mmCIF file with all atom_site columns, C-alpha atoms in Angstrom:
data_model
loop_
_atom_site.group_PDB
_atom_site.id
_atom_site.type_symbol
_atom_site.label_atom_id
_atom_site.label_alt_id
_atom_site.label_comp_id
_atom_site.label_asym_id
_atom_site.label_entity_id
_atom_site.label_seq_id
_atom_site.pdbx_PDB_ins_code
_atom_site.Cartn_x
_atom_site.Cartn_y
_atom_site.Cartn_z
_atom_site.occupancy
_atom_site.B_iso_or_equiv
_atom_site.pdbx_formal_charge
_atom_site.auth_seq_id
_atom_site.auth_comp_id
_atom_site.auth_asym_id
_atom_site.auth_atom_id
_atom_site.pdbx_PDB_model_num
ATOM 1   C CA . MET A 1 1   ? 116.028 119.739 115.212 1.00 60.00 ? 1   MET A CA 1
ATOM 2   C CA . SER A 1 2   ? 115.443 116.361 116.592 1.00 67.00 ? 2   SER A CA 1
ATOM 3   C CA . HIS A 1 3   ? 113.441 113.224 115.389 1.00 66.00 ? 3   HIS A CA 1
ATOM 4   C CA . PRO A 1 4   ? 111.436 110.681 117.560 1.00 69.00 ? 4   PRO A CA 1
ATOM 5   C CA . PRO A 1 5   ? 113.399 107.741 118.247 1.00 66.00 ? 5   PRO A CA 1
ATOM 6   C CA . PRO A 1 6   ? 111.773 104.970 115.423 1.00 59.00 ? 6   PRO A CA 1
ATOM 7   C CA . GLU A 1 7   ? 109.550 102.026 116.445 1.00 60.00 ? 7   GLU A CA 1
ATOM 8   C CA . PRO A 1 8   ? 111.890 98.593  117.464 1.00 55.00 ? 8   PRO A CA 1
ATOM 9   C CA . GLU A 1 9   ? 110.379 96.581  114.694 1.00 52.00 ? 9   GLU A CA 1
ATOM 10  C CA . ALA A 1 10  ? 111.045 99.781  112.491 1.00 51.00 ? 10  ALA A CA 1
ATOM 11  C CA . VAL A 1 11  ? 114.284 99.673  112.684 1.00 52.00 ? 11  VAL A CA 1
ATOM 12  C CA . ILE A 1 12  ? 116.629 99.204  109.704 1.00 57.00 ? 12  ILE A CA 1
ATOM 13  C CA . SER A 1 13  ? 120.387 97.374  109.630 1.00 64.00 ? 13  SER A CA 1
ATOM 14  C CA . THR A 1 14  ? 122.303 99.392  107.446 1.00 70.00 ? 14  THR A CA 1
ATOM 15  C CA . ASP A 1 15  ? 125.439 99.096  106.223 1.00 76.00 ? 15  ASP A CA 1
ATOM 16  C CA . PHE A 1 16  ? 127.537 102.181 106.840 1.00 81.00 ? 16  PHE A CA 1
ATOM 17  C CA . ARG A 1 17  ? 130.319 100.680 104.950 1.00 86.00 ? 17  ARG A CA 1
ATOM 18  C CA . ASP A 1 18  ? 129.255 100.472 101.522 1.00 85.00 ? 18  ASP A CA 1
ATOM 19  C CA . VAL A 1 19  ? 128.272 104.239 102.355 1.00 86.00 ? 19  VAL A CA 1
ATOM 20  C CA . GLN A 1 20  ? 131.213 105.155 103.453 1.00 89.00 ? 20  GLN A CA 1
ATOM 21  C CA . GLU A 1 21  ? 132.712 103.576 100.342 1.00 91.00 ? 21  GLU A CA 1
ATOM 22  C CA . GLY A 1 22  ? 130.262 105.038 98.383  1.00 90.00 ? 22  GLY A CA 1
ATOM 23  C CA . PRO A 1 23  ? 131.314 107.732 95.112  1.00 93.00 ? 23  PRO A CA 1
ATOM 24  C CA . GLU A 1 24  ? 129.394 110.685 97.165  1.00 94.00 ? 24  GLU A CA 1
ATOM 25  C CA . PHE A 1 25  ? 130.654 109.796 100.930 1.00 93.00 ? 25  PHE A CA 1
ATOM 26  C CA . ARG A 1 26  ? 133.560 109.762 98.918  1.00 95.00 ? 26  ARG A CA 1
ATOM 27  C CA . GLU A 1 27  ? 133.644 113.400 97.178  1.00 95.00 ? 27  GLU A CA 1
ATOM 28  C CA . LEU A 1 28  ? 132.185 114.732 100.738 1.00 96.00 ? 28  LEU A CA 1
ATOM 29  C CA . ARG A 1 29  ? 135.754 113.226 102.485 1.00 96.00 ? 29  ARG A CA 1
ATOM 30  C CA . ARG A 1 30  ? 137.075 114.755 99.528  1.00 97.00 ? 30  ARG A CA 1
ATOM 31  C CA . ARG A 1 31  ? 135.817 118.504 99.863  1.00 97.00 ? 31  ARG A CA 1
ATOM 32  C CA . HIS A 1 32  ? 136.196 118.665 104.145 1.00 97.00 ? 32  HIS A CA 1
ATOM 33  C CA . ARG A 1 33  ? 140.071 117.559 103.621 1.00 97.00 ? 33  ARG A CA 1
ATOM 34  C CA . SER A 1 34  ? 140.698 119.448 100.653 1.00 97.00 ? 34  SER A CA 1
ATOM 35  C CA . PHE A 1 35  ? 139.266 122.882 102.929 1.00 97.00 ? 35  PHE A CA 1
ATOM 36  C CA . VAL A 1 36  ? 140.105 121.826 106.526 1.00 97.00 ? 36  VAL A CA 1
ATOM 37  C CA . PHE A 1 37  ? 143.667 120.556 106.325 1.00 97.00 ? 37  PHE A CA 1
ATOM 38  C CA . PRO A 1 38  ? 145.566 123.026 104.358 1.00 97.00 ? 38  PRO A CA 1
ATOM 39  C CA . LEU A 1 39  ? 143.406 126.149 106.174 1.00 97.00 ? 39  LEU A CA 1
ATOM 40  C CA . ALA A 1 40  ? 144.104 124.625 109.423 1.00 97.00 ? 40  ALA A CA 1
ATOM 41  C CA . ALA A 1 41  ? 147.623 124.064 108.156 1.00 97.00 ? 41  ALA A CA 1
ATOM 42  C CA . ALA A 1 42  ? 148.437 127.628 107.140 1.00 97.00 ? 42  ALA A CA 1
ATOM 43  C CA . PHE A 1 43  ? 146.233 128.658 110.627 1.00 96.00 ? 43  PHE A CA 1
ATOM 44  C CA . LEU A 1 44  ? 148.981 127.070 112.500 1.00 97.00 ? 44  LEU A CA 1
ATOM 45  C CA . LEU A 1 45  ? 151.796 128.479 110.182 1.00 98.00 ? 45  LEU A CA 1
ATOM 46  C CA . TRP A 1 46  ? 150.128 131.796 111.339 1.00 97.00 ? 46  TRP A CA 1
ATOM 47  C CA . TYR A 1 47  ? 149.733 131.148 115.098 1.00 97.00 ? 47  TYR A CA 1
ATOM 48  C CA . PHE A 1 48  ? 153.352 129.876 115.225 1.00 97.00 ? 48  PHE A CA 1
ATOM 49  C CA . LEU A 1 49  ? 155.169 132.756 114.143 1.00 97.00 ? 49  LEU A CA 1
ATOM 50  C CA . TYR A 1 50  ? 153.239 135.322 115.558 1.00 97.00 ? 50  TYR A CA 1
ATOM 51  C CA . VAL A 1 51  ? 154.061 133.017 118.885 1.00 97.00 ? 51  VAL A CA 1
ATOM 52  C CA . LEU A 1 52  ? 157.854 133.216 117.884 1.00 97.00 ? 52  LEU A CA 1
ATOM 53  C CA . LEU A 1 53  ? 158.421 136.478 117.337 1.00 97.00 ? 53  LEU A CA 1
ATOM 54  C CA . ALA A 1 54  ? 156.866 137.062 120.237 1.00 96.00 ? 54  ALA A CA 1
ATOM 55  C CA . ASP A 1 55  ? 159.747 134.699 122.202 1.00 96.00 ? 55  ASP A CA 1
ATOM 56  C CA . TYR A 1 56  ? 163.228 136.440 119.436 1.00 97.00 ? 56  TYR A CA 1
ATOM 57  C CA . ALA A 1 57  ? 161.806 139.254 118.151 1.00 97.00 ? 57  ALA A CA 1
ATOM 58  C CA . HIS A 1 58  ? 161.301 141.169 121.135 1.00 96.00 ? 58  HIS A CA 1
ATOM 59  C CA . GLU A 1 59  ? 162.425 145.424 119.605 1.00 97.00 ? 59  GLU A CA 1
ATOM 60  C CA . PHE A 1 60  ? 159.640 143.538 116.100 1.00 97.00 ? 60  PHE A CA 1
ATOM 61  C CA . MET A 1 61  ? 156.684 143.810 118.545 1.00 97.00 ? 61  MET A CA 1
ATOM 62  C CA . SER A 1 62  ? 157.141 146.235 120.249 1.00 97.00 ? 62  SER A CA 1
ATOM 63  C CA . THR A 1 63  ? 157.372 149.055 117.811 1.00 97.00 ? 63  THR A CA 1
ATOM 64  C CA . PRO A 1 64  ? 155.046 151.290 118.239 1.00 96.00 ? 64  PRO A CA 1
ATOM 65  C CA . VAL A 1 65  ? 151.933 151.592 115.723 1.00 97.00 ? 65  VAL A CA 1
ATOM 66  C CA . VAL A 1 66  ? 149.190 153.901 117.584 1.00 96.00 ? 66  VAL A CA 1
ATOM 67  C CA . GLY A 1 67  ? 150.154 155.602 121.290 1.00 95.00 ? 67  GLY A CA 1
ATOM 68  C CA . ASN A 1 68  ? 150.873 152.572 123.184 1.00 95.00 ? 68  ASN A CA 1
ATOM 69  C CA . ILE A 1 69  ? 149.265 149.991 120.714 1.00 97.00 ? 69  ILE A CA 1
ATOM 70  C CA . ASN A 1 70  ? 152.677 148.227 119.210 1.00 97.00 ? 70  ASN A CA 1
ATOM 71  C CA . ILE A 1 71  ? 152.989 145.315 116.197 1.00 97.00 ? 71  ILE A CA 1
ATOM 72  C CA . GLY A 1 72  ? 152.394 142.326 119.241 1.00 97.00 ? 72  GLY A CA 1
ATOM 73  C CA . ILE A 1 73  ? 149.236 143.271 120.204 1.00 97.00 ? 73  ILE A CA 1
ATOM 74  C CA . VAL A 1 74  ? 147.977 144.267 117.009 1.00 97.00 ? 74  VAL A CA 1
ATOM 75  C CA . LEU A 1 75  ? 149.085 140.493 115.382 1.00 97.00 ? 75  LEU A CA 1
ATOM 76  C CA . GLY A 1 76  ? 147.601 139.286 118.762 1.00 97.00 ? 76  GLY A CA 1
ATOM 77  C CA . LEU A 1 77  ? 144.085 140.768 117.612 1.00 97.00 ? 77  LEU A CA 1
ATOM 78  C CA . LEU A 1 78  ? 144.486 139.467 114.538 1.00 97.00 ? 78  LEU A CA 1
ATOM 79  C CA . GLN A 1 79  ? 144.750 136.341 115.739 1.00 97.00 ? 79  GLN A CA 1
ATOM 80  C CA . PHE A 1 80  ? 141.480 136.716 117.346 1.00 96.00 ? 80  PHE A CA 1
ATOM 81  C CA . VAL A 1 81  ? 139.818 137.753 113.943 1.00 97.00 ? 81  VAL A CA 1
ATOM 82  C CA . SER A 1 82  ? 141.591 135.283 111.497 1.00 97.00 ? 82  SER A CA 1
ATOM 83  C CA . THR A 1 83  ? 139.765 133.014 113.860 1.00 96.00 ? 83  THR A CA 1
ATOM 84  C CA . PHE A 1 84  ? 136.776 134.277 113.342 1.00 97.00 ? 84  PHE A CA 1
ATOM 85  C CA . GLY A 1 85  ? 137.106 135.064 109.654 1.00 97.00 ? 85  GLY A CA 1
ATOM 86  C CA . ILE A 1 86  ? 138.051 131.216 109.688 1.00 97.00 ? 86  ILE A CA 1
ATOM 87  C CA . THR A 1 87  ? 135.085 130.003 110.946 1.00 97.00 ? 87  THR A CA 1
ATOM 88  C CA . MET A 1 88  ? 132.854 132.154 109.109 1.00 98.00 ? 88  MET A CA 1
ATOM 89  C CA . TRP A 1 89  ? 134.239 130.950 106.055 1.00 97.00 ? 89  TRP A CA 1
ATOM 90  C CA . TYR A 1 90  ? 134.013 127.681 107.626 1.00 97.00 ? 90  TYR A CA 1
ATOM 91  C CA . VAL A 1 91  ? 130.302 127.852 107.232 1.00 98.00 ? 91  VAL A CA 1
ATOM 92  C CA . SER A 1 92  ? 129.682 128.727 104.232 1.00 98.00 ? 92  SER A CA 1
ATOM 93  C CA . TYR A 1 93  ? 131.569 126.668 102.189 1.00 98.00 ? 93  TYR A CA 1
ATOM 94  C CA . ALA A 1 94  ? 130.137 123.389 103.945 1.00 97.00 ? 94  ALA A CA 1
ATOM 95  C CA . ASN A 1 95  ? 126.269 125.293 103.563 1.00 97.00 ? 95  ASN A CA 1
ATOM 96  C CA . ARG A 1 96  ? 127.783 125.777 100.206 1.00 97.00 ? 96  ARG A CA 1
ATOM 97  C CA . ARG A 1 97  ? 129.295 122.472 98.887  1.00 96.00 ? 97  ARG A CA 1
ATOM 98  C CA . LEU A 1 98  ? 129.080 120.373 101.891 1.00 97.00 ? 98  LEU A CA 1
ATOM 99  C CA . ASP A 1 99  ? 125.749 120.594 103.285 1.00 96.00 ? 99  ASP A CA 1
ATOM 100 C CA . PRO A 1 100 ? 124.064 119.377 99.925  1.00 96.00 ? 100 PRO A CA 1
ATOM 101 C CA . VAL A 1 101 ? 126.349 116.257 99.797  1.00 95.00 ? 101 VAL A CA 1
ATOM 102 C CA . ALA A 1 102 ? 125.677 115.582 103.626 1.00 95.00 ? 102 ALA A CA 1
ATOM 103 C CA . THR A 1 103 ? 122.173 116.247 102.775 1.00 95.00 ? 103 THR A CA 1
ATOM 104 C CA . LYS A 1 104 ? 121.454 113.738 99.514  1.00 94.00 ? 104 LYS A CA 1
ATOM 105 C CA . ILE A 1 105 ? 123.238 110.860 101.533 1.00 92.00 ? 105 ILE A CA 1
ATOM 106 C CA . ARG A 1 106 ? 121.166 110.851 104.892 1.00 91.00 ? 106 ARG A CA 1
ATOM 107 C CA . GLU A 1 107 ? 117.447 111.367 102.082 1.00 91.00 ? 107 GLU A CA 1
ATOM 108 C CA . GLU A 1 108 ? 118.214 108.329 100.403 1.00 88.00 ? 108 GLU A CA 1
ATOM 109 C CA . LEU A 1 109 ? 118.859 106.509 103.610 1.00 86.00 ? 109 LEU A CA 1
ATOM 110 C CA . GLU A 1 110 ? 116.315 107.685 105.580 1.00 85.00 ? 110 GLU A CA 1
ATOM 111 C CA . SER A 1 111 ? 114.291 106.736 101.579 1.00 84.00 ? 111 SER A CA 1
ATOM 112 C CA . GLU A 1 112 ? 115.762 102.928 102.391 1.00 77.00 ? 112 GLU A CA 1
ATOM 113 C CA . VAL A 1 113 ? 114.209 102.986 105.921 1.00 70.00 ? 113 VAL A CA 1
ATOM 114 C CA . GLU A 1 114 ? 110.502 104.226 104.839 1.00 71.00 ? 114 GLU A CA 1
ATOM 115 C CA . ASP A 1 115 ? 110.970 101.686 101.918 1.00 70.00 ? 115 ASP A CA 1
ATOM 116 C CA . LYS A 1 116 ? 111.892 98.735  103.904 1.00 64.00 ? 116 LYS A CA 1
#
């Protein structure tokens, strides 16, 4: 949803440093970081484990599971599955925990513009 550009006389200067230092924005940043950083670290560990296993554990990775499908193929496909899973988890988290706070901050900023 795009908004039309404001009329030149309607442009109001907002001090975004004040917004960033406000308690709501700090809470939004804390919630975002507390979700994203641990999950990114966990995913990177999982990815590097896969790479290291592929490079140094050939016998383990070539262990057959079903027919010509081996552990390496299964773990490789699980990389894709985990990427989509993390994406869906983040979208759900953002919808529940981040978007309401971000919407409130945006509405407060927009109401300040309307009041002036």
